[in-house]
Coordinates of C-alpha atoms and ligand atoms in Angstrom, one line a residue:
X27 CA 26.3 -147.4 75.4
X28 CA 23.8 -150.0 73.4
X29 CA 24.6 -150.0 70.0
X30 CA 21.5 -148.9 67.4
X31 CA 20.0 -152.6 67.2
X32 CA 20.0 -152.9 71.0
X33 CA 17.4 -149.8 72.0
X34 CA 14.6 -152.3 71.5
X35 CA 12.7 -150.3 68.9
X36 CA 13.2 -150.2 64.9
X37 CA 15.7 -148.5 63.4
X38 CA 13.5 -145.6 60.8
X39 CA 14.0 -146.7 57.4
X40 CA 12.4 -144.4 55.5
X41 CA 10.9 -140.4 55.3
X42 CA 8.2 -139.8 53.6
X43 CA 8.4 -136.0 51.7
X44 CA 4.8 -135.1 50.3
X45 CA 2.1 -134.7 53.0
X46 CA -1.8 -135.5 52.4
X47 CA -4.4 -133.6 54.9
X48 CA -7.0 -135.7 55.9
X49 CA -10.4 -134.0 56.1
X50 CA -12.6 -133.3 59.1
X51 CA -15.6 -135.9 59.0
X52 CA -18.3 -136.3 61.1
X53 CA -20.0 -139.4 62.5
X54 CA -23.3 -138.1 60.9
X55 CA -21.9 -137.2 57.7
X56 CA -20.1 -141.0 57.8
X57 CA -23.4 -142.8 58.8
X58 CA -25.6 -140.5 56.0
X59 CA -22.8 -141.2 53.1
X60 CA -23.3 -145.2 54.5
X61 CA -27.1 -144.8 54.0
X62 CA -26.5 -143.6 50.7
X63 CA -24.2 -145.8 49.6
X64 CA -25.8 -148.8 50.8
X65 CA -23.5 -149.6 53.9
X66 CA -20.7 -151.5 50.9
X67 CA -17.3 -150.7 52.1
X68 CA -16.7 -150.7 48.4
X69 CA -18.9 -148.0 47.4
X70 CA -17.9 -145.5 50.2
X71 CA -16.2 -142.5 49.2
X72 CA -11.9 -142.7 50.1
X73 CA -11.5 -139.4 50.2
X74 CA -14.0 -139.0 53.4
X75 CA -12.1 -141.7 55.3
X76 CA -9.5 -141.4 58.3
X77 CA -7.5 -144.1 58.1
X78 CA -8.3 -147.0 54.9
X79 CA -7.4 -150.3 55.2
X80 CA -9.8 -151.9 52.6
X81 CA -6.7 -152.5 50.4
X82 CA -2.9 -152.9 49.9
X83 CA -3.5 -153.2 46.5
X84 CA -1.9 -150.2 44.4
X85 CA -2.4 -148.1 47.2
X86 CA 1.3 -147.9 48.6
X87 CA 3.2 -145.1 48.8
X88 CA 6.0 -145.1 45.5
X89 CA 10.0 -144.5 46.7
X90 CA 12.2 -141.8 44.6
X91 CA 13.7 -144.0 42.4
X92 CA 10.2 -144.9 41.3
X93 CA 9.3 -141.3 40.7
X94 CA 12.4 -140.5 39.2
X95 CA 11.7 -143.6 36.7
X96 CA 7.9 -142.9 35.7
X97 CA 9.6 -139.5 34.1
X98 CA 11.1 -141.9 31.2
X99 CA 7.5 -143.4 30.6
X100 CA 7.5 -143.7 26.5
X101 CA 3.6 -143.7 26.0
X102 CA 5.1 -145.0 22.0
X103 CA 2.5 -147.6 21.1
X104 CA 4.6 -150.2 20.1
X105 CA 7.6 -151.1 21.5
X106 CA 8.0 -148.4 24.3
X107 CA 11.2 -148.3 25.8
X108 CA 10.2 -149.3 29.1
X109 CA 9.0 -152.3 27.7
X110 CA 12.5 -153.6 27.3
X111 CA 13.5 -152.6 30.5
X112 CA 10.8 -154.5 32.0
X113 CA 11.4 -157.8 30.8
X114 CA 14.9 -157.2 32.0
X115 CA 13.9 -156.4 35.2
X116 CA 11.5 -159.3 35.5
X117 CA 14.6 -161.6 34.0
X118 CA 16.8 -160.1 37.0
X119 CA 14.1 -160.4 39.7
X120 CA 13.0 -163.9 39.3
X121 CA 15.9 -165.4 37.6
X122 CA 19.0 -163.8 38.3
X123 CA 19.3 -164.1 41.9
X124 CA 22.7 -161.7 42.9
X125 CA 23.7 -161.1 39.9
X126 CA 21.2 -158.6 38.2
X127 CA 21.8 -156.6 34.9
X128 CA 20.1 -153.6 36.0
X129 CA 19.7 -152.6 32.5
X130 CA 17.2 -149.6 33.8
X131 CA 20.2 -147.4 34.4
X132 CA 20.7 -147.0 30.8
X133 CA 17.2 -145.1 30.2
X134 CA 17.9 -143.6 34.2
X135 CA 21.4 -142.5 33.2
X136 CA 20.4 -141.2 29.7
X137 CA 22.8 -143.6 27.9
X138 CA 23.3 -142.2 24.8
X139 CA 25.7 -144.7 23.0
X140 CA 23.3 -146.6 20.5
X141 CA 25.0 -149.6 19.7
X142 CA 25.1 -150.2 23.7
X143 CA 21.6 -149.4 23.8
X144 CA 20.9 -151.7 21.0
X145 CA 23.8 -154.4 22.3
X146 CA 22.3 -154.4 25.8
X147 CA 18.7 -153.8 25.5
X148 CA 16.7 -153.2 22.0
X149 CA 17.9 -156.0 19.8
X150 CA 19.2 -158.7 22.4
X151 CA 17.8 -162.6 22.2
X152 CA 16.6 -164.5 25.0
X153 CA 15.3 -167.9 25.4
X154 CA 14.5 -170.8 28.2
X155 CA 13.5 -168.5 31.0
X156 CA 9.9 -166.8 32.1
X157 CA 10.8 -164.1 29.3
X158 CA 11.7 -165.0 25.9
X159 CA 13.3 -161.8 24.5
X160 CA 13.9 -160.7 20.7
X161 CA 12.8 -162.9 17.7
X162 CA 11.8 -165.6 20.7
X163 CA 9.2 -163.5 21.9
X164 CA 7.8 -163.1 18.8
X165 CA 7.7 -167.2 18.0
X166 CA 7.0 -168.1 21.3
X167 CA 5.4 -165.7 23.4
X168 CA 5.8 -166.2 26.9
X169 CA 5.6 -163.5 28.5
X170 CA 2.2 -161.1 29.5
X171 CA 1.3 -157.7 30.4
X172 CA -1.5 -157.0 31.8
X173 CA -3.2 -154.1 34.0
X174 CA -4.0 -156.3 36.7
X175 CA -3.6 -160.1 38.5
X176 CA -6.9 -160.9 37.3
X177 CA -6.7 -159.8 33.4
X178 CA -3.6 -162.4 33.8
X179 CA -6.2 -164.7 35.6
X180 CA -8.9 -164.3 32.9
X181 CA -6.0 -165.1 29.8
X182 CA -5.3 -167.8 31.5
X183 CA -8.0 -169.6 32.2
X184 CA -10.1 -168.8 29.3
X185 CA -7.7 -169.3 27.3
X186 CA -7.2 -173.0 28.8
X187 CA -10.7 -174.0 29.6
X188 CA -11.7 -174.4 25.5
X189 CA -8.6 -176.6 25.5
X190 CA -9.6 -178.8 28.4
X191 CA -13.2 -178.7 27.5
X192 CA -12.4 -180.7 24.0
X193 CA -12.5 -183.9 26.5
X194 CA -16.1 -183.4 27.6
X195 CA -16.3 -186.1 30.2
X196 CA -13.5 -185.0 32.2
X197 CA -14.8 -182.5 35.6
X198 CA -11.4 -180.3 36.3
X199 CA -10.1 -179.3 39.6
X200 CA -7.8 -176.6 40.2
X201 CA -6.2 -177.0 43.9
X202 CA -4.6 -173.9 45.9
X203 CA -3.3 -173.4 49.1
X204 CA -5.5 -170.8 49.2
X205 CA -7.3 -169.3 46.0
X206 CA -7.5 -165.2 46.0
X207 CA -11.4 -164.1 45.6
X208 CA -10.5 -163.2 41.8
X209 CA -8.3 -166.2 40.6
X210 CA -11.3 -168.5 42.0
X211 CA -14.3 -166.4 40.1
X212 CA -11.8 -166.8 36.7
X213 CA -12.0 -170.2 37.6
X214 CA -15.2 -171.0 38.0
X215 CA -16.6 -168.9 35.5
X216 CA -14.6 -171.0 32.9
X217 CA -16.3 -174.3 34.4
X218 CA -13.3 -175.2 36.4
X219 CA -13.7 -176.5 40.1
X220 CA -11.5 -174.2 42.4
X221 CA -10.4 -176.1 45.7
X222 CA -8.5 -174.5 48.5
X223 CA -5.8 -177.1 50.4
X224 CA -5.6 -174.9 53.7
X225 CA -2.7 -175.8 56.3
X226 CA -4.1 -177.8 58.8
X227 CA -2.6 -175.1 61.3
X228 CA -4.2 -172.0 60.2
X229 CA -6.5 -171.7 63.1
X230 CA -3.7 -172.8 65.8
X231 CA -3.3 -169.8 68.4
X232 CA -0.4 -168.1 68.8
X233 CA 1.2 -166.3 71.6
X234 CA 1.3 -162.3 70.2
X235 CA 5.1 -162.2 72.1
X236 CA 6.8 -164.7 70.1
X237 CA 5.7 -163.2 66.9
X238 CA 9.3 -161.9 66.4
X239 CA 11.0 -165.9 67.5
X240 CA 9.6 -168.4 65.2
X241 CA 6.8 -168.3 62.9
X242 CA 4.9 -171.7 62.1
X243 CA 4.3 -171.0 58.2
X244 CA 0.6 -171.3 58.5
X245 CA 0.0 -170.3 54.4
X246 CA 1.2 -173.5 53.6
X247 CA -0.4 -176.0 51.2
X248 CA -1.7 -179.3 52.6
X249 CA 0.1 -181.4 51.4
X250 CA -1.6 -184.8 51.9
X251 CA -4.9 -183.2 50.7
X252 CA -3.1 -182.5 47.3
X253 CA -2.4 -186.0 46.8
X254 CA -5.4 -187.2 48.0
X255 CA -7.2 -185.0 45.3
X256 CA -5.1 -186.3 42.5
X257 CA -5.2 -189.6 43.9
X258 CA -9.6 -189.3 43.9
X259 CA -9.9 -187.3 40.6
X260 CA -6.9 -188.6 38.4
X261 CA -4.1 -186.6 37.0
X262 CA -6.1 -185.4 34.0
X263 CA -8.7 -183.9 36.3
X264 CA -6.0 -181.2 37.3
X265 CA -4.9 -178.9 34.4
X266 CA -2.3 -177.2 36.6
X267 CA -1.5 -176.8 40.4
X268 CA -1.6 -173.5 42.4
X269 CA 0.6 -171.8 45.2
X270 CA -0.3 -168.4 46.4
X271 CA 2.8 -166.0 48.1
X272 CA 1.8 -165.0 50.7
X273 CA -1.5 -166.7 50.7
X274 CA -3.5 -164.0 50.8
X275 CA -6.6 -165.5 51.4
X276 CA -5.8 -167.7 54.5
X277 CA -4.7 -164.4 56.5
X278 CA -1.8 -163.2 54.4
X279 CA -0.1 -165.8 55.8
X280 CA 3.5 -167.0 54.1
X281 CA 4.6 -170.6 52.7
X282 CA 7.9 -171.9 53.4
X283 CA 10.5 -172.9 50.9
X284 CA 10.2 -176.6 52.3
X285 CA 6.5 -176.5 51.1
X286 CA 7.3 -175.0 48.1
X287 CA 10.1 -177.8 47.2
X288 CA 7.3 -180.5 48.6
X289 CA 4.5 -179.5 46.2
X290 CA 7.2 -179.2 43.8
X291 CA 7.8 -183.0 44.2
X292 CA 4.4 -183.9 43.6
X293 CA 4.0 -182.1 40.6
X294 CA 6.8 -183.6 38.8
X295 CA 5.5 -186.7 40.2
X296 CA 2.5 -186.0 38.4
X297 CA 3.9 -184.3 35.5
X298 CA 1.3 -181.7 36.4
X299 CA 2.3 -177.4 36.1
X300 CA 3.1 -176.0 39.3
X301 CA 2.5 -171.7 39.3
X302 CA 2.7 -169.3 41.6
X303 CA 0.4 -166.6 42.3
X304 CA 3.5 -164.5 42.6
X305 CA 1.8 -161.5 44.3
X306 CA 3.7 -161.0 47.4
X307 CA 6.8 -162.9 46.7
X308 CA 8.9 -160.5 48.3
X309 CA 7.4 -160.5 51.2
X310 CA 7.0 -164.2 51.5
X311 CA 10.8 -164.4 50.3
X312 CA 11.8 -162.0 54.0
X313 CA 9.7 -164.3 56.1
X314 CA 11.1 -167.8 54.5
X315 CA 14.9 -165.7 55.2
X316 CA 13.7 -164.7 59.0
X317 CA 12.0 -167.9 60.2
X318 CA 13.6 -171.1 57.8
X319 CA 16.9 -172.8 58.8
X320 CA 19.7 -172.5 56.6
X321 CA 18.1 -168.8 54.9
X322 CA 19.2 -166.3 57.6
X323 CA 22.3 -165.6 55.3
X324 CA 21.1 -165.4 52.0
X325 CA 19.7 -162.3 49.9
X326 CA 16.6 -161.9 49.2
X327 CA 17.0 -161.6 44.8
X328 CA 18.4 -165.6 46.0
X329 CA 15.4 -166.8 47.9
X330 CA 13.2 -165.1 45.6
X331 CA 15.8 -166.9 42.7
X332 CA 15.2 -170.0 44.5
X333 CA 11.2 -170.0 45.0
X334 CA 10.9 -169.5 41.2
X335 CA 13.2 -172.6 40.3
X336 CA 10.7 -174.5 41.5
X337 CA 7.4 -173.6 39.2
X338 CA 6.5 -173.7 35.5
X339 CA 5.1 -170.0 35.3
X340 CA 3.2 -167.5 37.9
X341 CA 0.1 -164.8 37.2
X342 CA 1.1 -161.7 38.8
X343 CA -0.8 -158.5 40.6
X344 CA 2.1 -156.0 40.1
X345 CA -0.1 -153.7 42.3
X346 CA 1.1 -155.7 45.8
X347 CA 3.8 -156.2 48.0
X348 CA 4.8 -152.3 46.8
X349 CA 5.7 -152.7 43.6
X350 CA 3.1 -150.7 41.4
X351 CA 0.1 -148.2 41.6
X352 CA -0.7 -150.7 38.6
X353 CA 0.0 -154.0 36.6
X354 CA -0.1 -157.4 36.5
X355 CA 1.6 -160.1 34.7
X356 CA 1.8 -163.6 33.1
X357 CA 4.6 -165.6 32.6
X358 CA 5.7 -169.4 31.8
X359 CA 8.9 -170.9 31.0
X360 CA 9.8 -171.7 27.8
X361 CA 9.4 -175.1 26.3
X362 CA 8.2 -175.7 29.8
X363 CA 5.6 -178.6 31.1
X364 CA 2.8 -175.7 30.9
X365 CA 4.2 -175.1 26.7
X366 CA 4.3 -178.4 25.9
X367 CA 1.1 -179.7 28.0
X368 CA -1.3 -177.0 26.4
X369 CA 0.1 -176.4 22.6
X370 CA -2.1 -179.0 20.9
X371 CA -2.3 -177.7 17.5
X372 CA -0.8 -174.3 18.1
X373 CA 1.8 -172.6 20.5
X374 CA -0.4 -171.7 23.7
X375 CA 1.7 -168.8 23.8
X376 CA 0.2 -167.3 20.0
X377 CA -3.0 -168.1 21.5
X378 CA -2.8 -166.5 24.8
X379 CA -0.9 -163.3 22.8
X380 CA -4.0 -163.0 20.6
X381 CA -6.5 -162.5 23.2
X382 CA -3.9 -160.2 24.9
X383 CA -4.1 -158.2 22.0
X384 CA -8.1 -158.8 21.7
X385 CA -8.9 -157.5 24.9
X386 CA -5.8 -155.5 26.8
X387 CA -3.5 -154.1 24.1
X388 CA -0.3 -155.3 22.1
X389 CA 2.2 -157.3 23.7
X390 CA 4.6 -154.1 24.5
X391 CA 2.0 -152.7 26.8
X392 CA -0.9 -155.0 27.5
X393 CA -3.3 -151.9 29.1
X394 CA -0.7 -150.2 30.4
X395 CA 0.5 -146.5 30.6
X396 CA 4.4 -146.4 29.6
X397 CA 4.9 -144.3 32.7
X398 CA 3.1 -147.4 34.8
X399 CA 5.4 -149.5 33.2
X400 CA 8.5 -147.7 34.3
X401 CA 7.1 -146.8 38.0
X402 CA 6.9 -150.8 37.8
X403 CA 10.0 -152.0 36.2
X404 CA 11.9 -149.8 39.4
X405 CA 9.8 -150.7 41.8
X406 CA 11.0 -154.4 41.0
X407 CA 14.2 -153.4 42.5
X408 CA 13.3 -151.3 45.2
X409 CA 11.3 -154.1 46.6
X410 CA 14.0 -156.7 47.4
X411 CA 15.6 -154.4 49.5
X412 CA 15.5 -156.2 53.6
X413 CA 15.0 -152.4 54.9
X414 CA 12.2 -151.6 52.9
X415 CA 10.7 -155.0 53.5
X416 CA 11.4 -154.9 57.1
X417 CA 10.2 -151.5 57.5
X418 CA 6.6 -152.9 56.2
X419 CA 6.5 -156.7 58.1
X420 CA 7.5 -154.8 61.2
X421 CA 4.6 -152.7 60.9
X422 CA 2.1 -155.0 60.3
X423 CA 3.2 -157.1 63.7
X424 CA 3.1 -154.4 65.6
X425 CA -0.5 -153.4 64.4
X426 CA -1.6 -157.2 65.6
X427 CA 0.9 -157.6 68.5
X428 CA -1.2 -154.3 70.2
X429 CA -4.0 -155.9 69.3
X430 CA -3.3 -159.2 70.6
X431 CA -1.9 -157.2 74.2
X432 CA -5.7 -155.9 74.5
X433 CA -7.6 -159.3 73.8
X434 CA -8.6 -158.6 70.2
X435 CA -8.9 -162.3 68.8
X436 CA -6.4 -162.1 65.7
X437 CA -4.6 -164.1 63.5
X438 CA -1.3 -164.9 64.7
X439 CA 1.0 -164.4 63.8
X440 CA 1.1 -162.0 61.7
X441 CA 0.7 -162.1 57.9
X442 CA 3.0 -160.0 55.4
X443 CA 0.8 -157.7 54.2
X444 CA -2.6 -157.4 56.2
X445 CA -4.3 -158.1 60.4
X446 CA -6.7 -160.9 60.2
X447 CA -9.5 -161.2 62.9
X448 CA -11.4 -164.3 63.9
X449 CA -14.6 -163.2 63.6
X450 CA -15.8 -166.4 65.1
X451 CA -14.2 -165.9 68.4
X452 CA -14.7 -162.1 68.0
X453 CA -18.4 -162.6 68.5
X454 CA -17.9 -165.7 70.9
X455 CA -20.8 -165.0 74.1
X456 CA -23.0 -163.0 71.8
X457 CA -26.4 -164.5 69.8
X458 CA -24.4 -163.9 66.3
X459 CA -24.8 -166.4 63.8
X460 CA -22.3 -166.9 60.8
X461 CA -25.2 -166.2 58.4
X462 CA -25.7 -163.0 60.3
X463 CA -22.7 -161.4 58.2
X464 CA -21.4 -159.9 61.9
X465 CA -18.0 -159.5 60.0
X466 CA -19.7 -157.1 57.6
X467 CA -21.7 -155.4 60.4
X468 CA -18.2 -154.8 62.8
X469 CA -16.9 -153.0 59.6
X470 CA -19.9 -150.7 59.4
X471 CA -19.8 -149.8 62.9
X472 CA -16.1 -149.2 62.5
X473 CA -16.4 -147.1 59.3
X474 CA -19.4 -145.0 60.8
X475 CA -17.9 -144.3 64.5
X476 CA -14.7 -143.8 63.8
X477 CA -14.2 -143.0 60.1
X478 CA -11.9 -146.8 59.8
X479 CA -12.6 -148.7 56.8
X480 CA -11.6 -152.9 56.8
X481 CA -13.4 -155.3 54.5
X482 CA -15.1 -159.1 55.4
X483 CA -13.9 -161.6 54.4
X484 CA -15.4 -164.3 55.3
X485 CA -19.4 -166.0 54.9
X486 CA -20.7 -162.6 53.0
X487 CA -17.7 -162.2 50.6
X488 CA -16.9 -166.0 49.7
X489 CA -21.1 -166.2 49.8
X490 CA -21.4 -168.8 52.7
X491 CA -25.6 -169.0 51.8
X492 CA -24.3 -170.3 48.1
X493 CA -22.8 -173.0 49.3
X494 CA -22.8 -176.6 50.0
X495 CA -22.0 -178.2 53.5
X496 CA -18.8 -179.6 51.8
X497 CA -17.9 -176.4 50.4
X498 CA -18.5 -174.0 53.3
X499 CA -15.7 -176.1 55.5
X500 CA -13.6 -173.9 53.2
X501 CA -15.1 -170.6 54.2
X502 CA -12.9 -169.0 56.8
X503 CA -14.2 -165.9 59.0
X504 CA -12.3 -163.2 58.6
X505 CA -12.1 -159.4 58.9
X506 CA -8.8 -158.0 57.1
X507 CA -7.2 -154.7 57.8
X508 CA -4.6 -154.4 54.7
X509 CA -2.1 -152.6 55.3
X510 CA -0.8 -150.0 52.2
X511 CA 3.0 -149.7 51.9
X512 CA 4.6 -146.8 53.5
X513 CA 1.1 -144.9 54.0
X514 CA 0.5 -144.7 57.5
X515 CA 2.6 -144.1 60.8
X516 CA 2.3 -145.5 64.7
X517 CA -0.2 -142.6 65.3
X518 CA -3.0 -144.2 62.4
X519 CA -2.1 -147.5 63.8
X520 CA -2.9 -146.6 67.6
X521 CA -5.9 -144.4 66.6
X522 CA -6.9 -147.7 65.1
X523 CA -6.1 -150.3 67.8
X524 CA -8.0 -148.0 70.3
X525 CA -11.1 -148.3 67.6
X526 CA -11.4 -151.4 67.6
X527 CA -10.6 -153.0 71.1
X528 CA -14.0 -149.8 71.8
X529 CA -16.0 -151.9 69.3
X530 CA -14.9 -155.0 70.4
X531 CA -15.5 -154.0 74.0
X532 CA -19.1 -152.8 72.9
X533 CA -19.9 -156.5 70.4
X534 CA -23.4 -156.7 71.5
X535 CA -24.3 -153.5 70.4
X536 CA -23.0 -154.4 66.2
X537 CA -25.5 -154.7 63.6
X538 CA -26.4 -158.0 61.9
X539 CA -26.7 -157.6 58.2
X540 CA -28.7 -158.7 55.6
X541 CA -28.5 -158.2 51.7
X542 CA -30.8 -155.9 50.1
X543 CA -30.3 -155.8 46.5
X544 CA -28.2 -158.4 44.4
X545 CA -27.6 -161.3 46.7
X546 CA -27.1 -163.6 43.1
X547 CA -24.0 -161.7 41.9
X548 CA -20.9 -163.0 41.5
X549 CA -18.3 -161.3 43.5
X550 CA -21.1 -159.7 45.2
X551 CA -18.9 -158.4 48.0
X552 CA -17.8 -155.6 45.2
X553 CA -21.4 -154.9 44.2
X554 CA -24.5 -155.9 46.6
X555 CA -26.4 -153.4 48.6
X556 CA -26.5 -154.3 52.7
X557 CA -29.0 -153.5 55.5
X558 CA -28.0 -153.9 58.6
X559 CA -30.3 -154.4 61.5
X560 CA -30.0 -152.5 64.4
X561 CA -31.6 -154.0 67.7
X562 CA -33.7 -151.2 69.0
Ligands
LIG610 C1 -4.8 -158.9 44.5 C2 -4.6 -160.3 44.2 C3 -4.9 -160.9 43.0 C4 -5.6 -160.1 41.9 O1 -4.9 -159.0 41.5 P1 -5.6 -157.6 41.0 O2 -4.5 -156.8 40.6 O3 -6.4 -157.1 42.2 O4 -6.5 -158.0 39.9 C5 -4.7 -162.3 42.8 N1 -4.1 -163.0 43.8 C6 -3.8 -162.5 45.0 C7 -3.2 -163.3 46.1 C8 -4.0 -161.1 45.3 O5 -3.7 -160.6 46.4

C-alpha cells in the first residue's frame, strides 16, 4: 500500500467552515455594469464577480486562531494590549528564529497573574533589534504601525527626501530588484529616481513539469547592475538599497538567500542601508527552503531569522502572504546604518514618530483597529507554518502548470503568490501593439464573458506612453491572476483555466483599449476611465 505522500496528489491541509454563495450574473448585466463603470477592473463591483483575482492583498481567508485572537481586540487609545503583543510577535518572527516567546498566549489564555503580565509583557525593555520595547521605544522609536505597506512607504520617504534634499546638487537613485507600483509612486513623488535591477532570467522559459524539481530564482536582484549604478552615480546618490520578497512585481517571483547575502555584501561595501520590502517573506522563506542547497532541513522562523540578519530595516504590507485583512509596518534596527546615516540633528526615529502621529494615529495603533491588530499579531504565527504555506504555493503551481499543459504563455515557474502571463507572446500572430493596452483589453473580455476578474500589469499600469526609451526597457508585460489565501478551491481554478485557454483560443477577437478620461494621473491604473475598441 503507498504511504499518504506517495498517491501523487496533496495531502488536504485545511477546511474551510463558513460558506459564501456566489450570485447568479449575467453576461449582459457584466458587460452593462463595465459600461458604467468605465471598463476599470478597479471600479467593478466584487460582489457581482465569480471568481476575483484582482488581489491577494487582505483578501485571504483568516484561520481559527486568528478569529479566536481578534476577540481580545482592546480598541483602548493608547497603549492597547494587543499592541504589546505585537511587537512581541514581530520580535519572535523576524528575530527569534526557533525559539519564539509567544507571549500572545497570555491575553489567548486569559492570564490573570499581573506581575507576569507586567514581567513578561507591559513593562519589559528592549533594545538593538527591529523593536525597541519600553522606555527605548519612547527615546528611540523604531518601530511603525501603519494601515498599509504604502503609509509605511509614504513615512519613509517623505520623511527622508527633506533630509537628502539639504544637498541640492545631488540627483538620488533608489535601486530594487523590482519596485511594487506603490513603493515607486512614494518614490518619485518625493523627487527620488526609482530603478528596477531585474534578473537577467526573468523572461527565460521554463518547462511547466519541472516546476516541482528546481526553481531558478528569477526575483533576484542584478547584481552587476547594482554596482554598476553605484559605481555611475556615486554612493551618495543612493540613500538606501531595496530588496522586495517575493518580488512582486517581476511575476511574484522569489530571491534566494545567496542573493540576499550578495547584495548584502555590497551594501556594507558601500556602507549604504539594505531593506526589505518584507511583504511575502514567508513565502519567499518556503521557496529559498524547497529549491536552495543546504535549507531543505531548516524551519522556516530560521530562514525567515536568517533573511532578516542580513538588512538594516524592512516596510511591511501586513495585508500579504496571509497574515492580515489589514496593516502594514515599519521597522529599522536600532543604532543601525539607517539610525545613524539619517539622524542629522535629531533621532530619525522622533521624526518619523511625529508624522506617524500627524497623519495615522499614535504609536500604539498607527490607523489601526485593536481587533486588526490582534487578527495580525496571530496571524504572524500561523503563517510560518510549512502546511499552511504549502497548501497556498501548491495551489498557485497547479493554477499555471494547467495552464502551461494547454499552451497559455505564462510565467514559469510559478511565483508565490500570483500566475503571470506574457502578454507579449500571448498576442504573438495578431496586429496588437504594446501601446494597444491588449493586456487591459484580455481582462475586459475575461471579466465580461465569464464573470473572472485579473488586472494588467504591464504598459497601461506602469504608463508605457510616459516614458522614455531608457525607461520603458523596464516595463514588463504582464497580466496577473493573484491568488487570495485559502479562498478558492480546484473547481474556481478549472472554471478559470478553461476561461482563459477560450479567450486565448479566440485572441483576435479582444478589444484594443484606449484611455478615455485621466490619462495624466498618477497611478492611473487605480483611477482612469478605458474604451476599448471593438473591431466591427
Ligand atoms: C502590496 C504591496 C505593497 C503595498 O502594500 P499595501 O498594503 O497595498 O499598501 C508594497 N510592496 C509590495 C511588494 C506589495 O505587494
Amino acid at each position: 500500500m503507498k504511504s499518504q505522500d506517495e498517491l501523487g496528489v496533496a495531502v488536504p491541509a485545511n477546511k474551510p467552515l463558513i460558506v459564501r454563495t456566489i450570485k447568479k450574473v449575467t453576461k449582459e448585466q457584466r458587460e452593462y455594469a463595465l459600461k458604467k463603470t468605465e471598463y476599470s477592473m478597479f471600479s467593478f463591483p466584487a460582489d457581482l464577480i465569480f471568481v476575483d483575482f484582482l488581489s491577494d492583498s487582505g483578501s485571504g481567508t483568516m484561520t481559527d486562531f486568528q478569529w479566536a485572537a481578534l476577540f481580545h481586540g482592546d480598541e483602548s487609545y493608547a497603549r492597547n494590549k494587543g499592541y504589546y503583543v505585537l511587537l512581541e510577535a514581530i520580535r519572535d518572527t523576524f528575530e527569534r528564529g526557533n525559539n519564539p516567546k509567544r507571549s500572545i498566549n497570555l491575553i489567548l489564555s486569559g492570564e490573570t497573574n499581573v506581575k507576569k503580565l507586567m514581567d513578561e509583557l507591559y513593562i519589559t525593555t528592549y533594545e538593538g533589534g527591529f523593536v525597541n520595547g519600553g522606555i527605548h521605544q519612547l527615546t528611540r522609536p523604531n518601530a511603525f504601525i501603519v494601515p498599509q505597506g504604502r503609509c509605511a512607504e509614504h513615512l519613509l520617504f517623505s520623511t527622508i527626501a527633506p533630509i537628502l534634499k539639504q544637498n541640492k546638487d545631488i540627483i538620488y537613485y533608489i535601486p530594487n530588484n523590482g519596485h511594487f507600483d506603490t513603493t515607486e509612486a512614494n518614490i518619485v513623488a518625493n523627487g527620488i529616481k526609482a530603478v528596477n535591477l531585474f534578473s537577467g532570467n526573468l523572461m527565460d522559459d521554463f518547462p511547466y513539469d519541472e516546476m516541482d524539481k528546481r526553481n531558478p530564482f528569477k526575483g533576484n536582484m542584478d547584481l552587476r547592475a547594482l554596482e554598476n549604478l553605484i559605481q555611475e552615480k556615486g554612493v551618495e546618490a543612493i540613500p538606501l538599497i531595496y530588496v522586495t520578497i517575493t518580488n512582486n512585481t517581476a511575476a511574484g517571483q522569489p530571491v534566494s538567500m545567496n542573493n540576499i547575502k550578495e547584495v548584502h555584501k555590497i551594501a556594507k561595501k558601500y556602507n549604504l542601508p539594505l531593506f526589505f520590502d518584507a511583504c511575502r517573506f514567508s513565502e519567499n522563506a518556503n521557496f529559498i527552503k524547497e529549491f536552495e542547497d543546504g535549507y531543505k532541513d531548516r524551519s522556516i522562523p530560521i530562514i525567515v531569522q536568517e533573511m532578516f540578519s542580513y538588512v538594516d530595516g524592512f516596510t511591511i504590507s501586513f495585508k500579504k502572504d496571509g497574515l492580515a485583512n489589514m496593516g502594514g509596518g515599519f521597522f529599522f534596527k536600532d543604532k543601525g546604518l539607517f539610525h545613524k546615516k539619517f539622524s542629522i540633528n535629531e533621532d530619525i526615529g522622533i521624526k518619523l514618530k511625529e508624522k506617524q502621529i500627524l497623519t495615522f494615529g499614535n504609536d500604539s495603533y498607527g490607523g489601526m483597529s485593536g481587533r486588526d491588530i490582534m487578527a495580525l499579531a496571530a496571524g504572524l504565527y500561523e503563517v510560518v507554518k510549512e502546511t499552511y504555506l504549502n497548501e497556498r504555493k501548491n495551489q498557485v503551481r497547479e493554477f499555471a502548470r494547467k495552464l502551461g499543459q494547454n499552451g497559455i504563455p505564462v510565467i514559469l515557474p510559478a511565483g508565490g503568490h500570483a500566475v503571470y502571463l506574457n502578454m507579449n507572446k500571448f498576442f504573438e500572430g495578431t496586429d496588437m501593439k504594446i501601446d494597444d493596452f491588449g493586456g487591459v483589453g484580455f481582462t475586459i473580455e475575461l471579466l465580461k464573458h465569464y464573470g473572472i476578474r485579473a488586472v494588467e500589469l504591464g504598459p497601461f499600469a506602469f504608463e508605457w506612453d510616459k516614458k522614455t526609451p531608457e525607461q520603458r526597457k523596464g516595463v514588463l508585460n504582464l497580466v496577473r491572476f493573484a491568488m487570495p489565501r485559502n479562498v478558492y478551491s480546484a473547481s474556481h481554478i478549472d472554471y478559470a483555466v478553461a476561461a482563459i485557454t477560450e479567450i486565448y483560443n479566440n485572441k483576435d477577437k479582444i478589444p484594443k483599449v484606449k484611455v478615455s478620461r485621466g490619462a495624466e494621473l498618477r497611478l492611473r491604473h487605480f483611477q482612469t476611465g478605458l474604451q476599448p475598441i471593438y473591431k466591427n
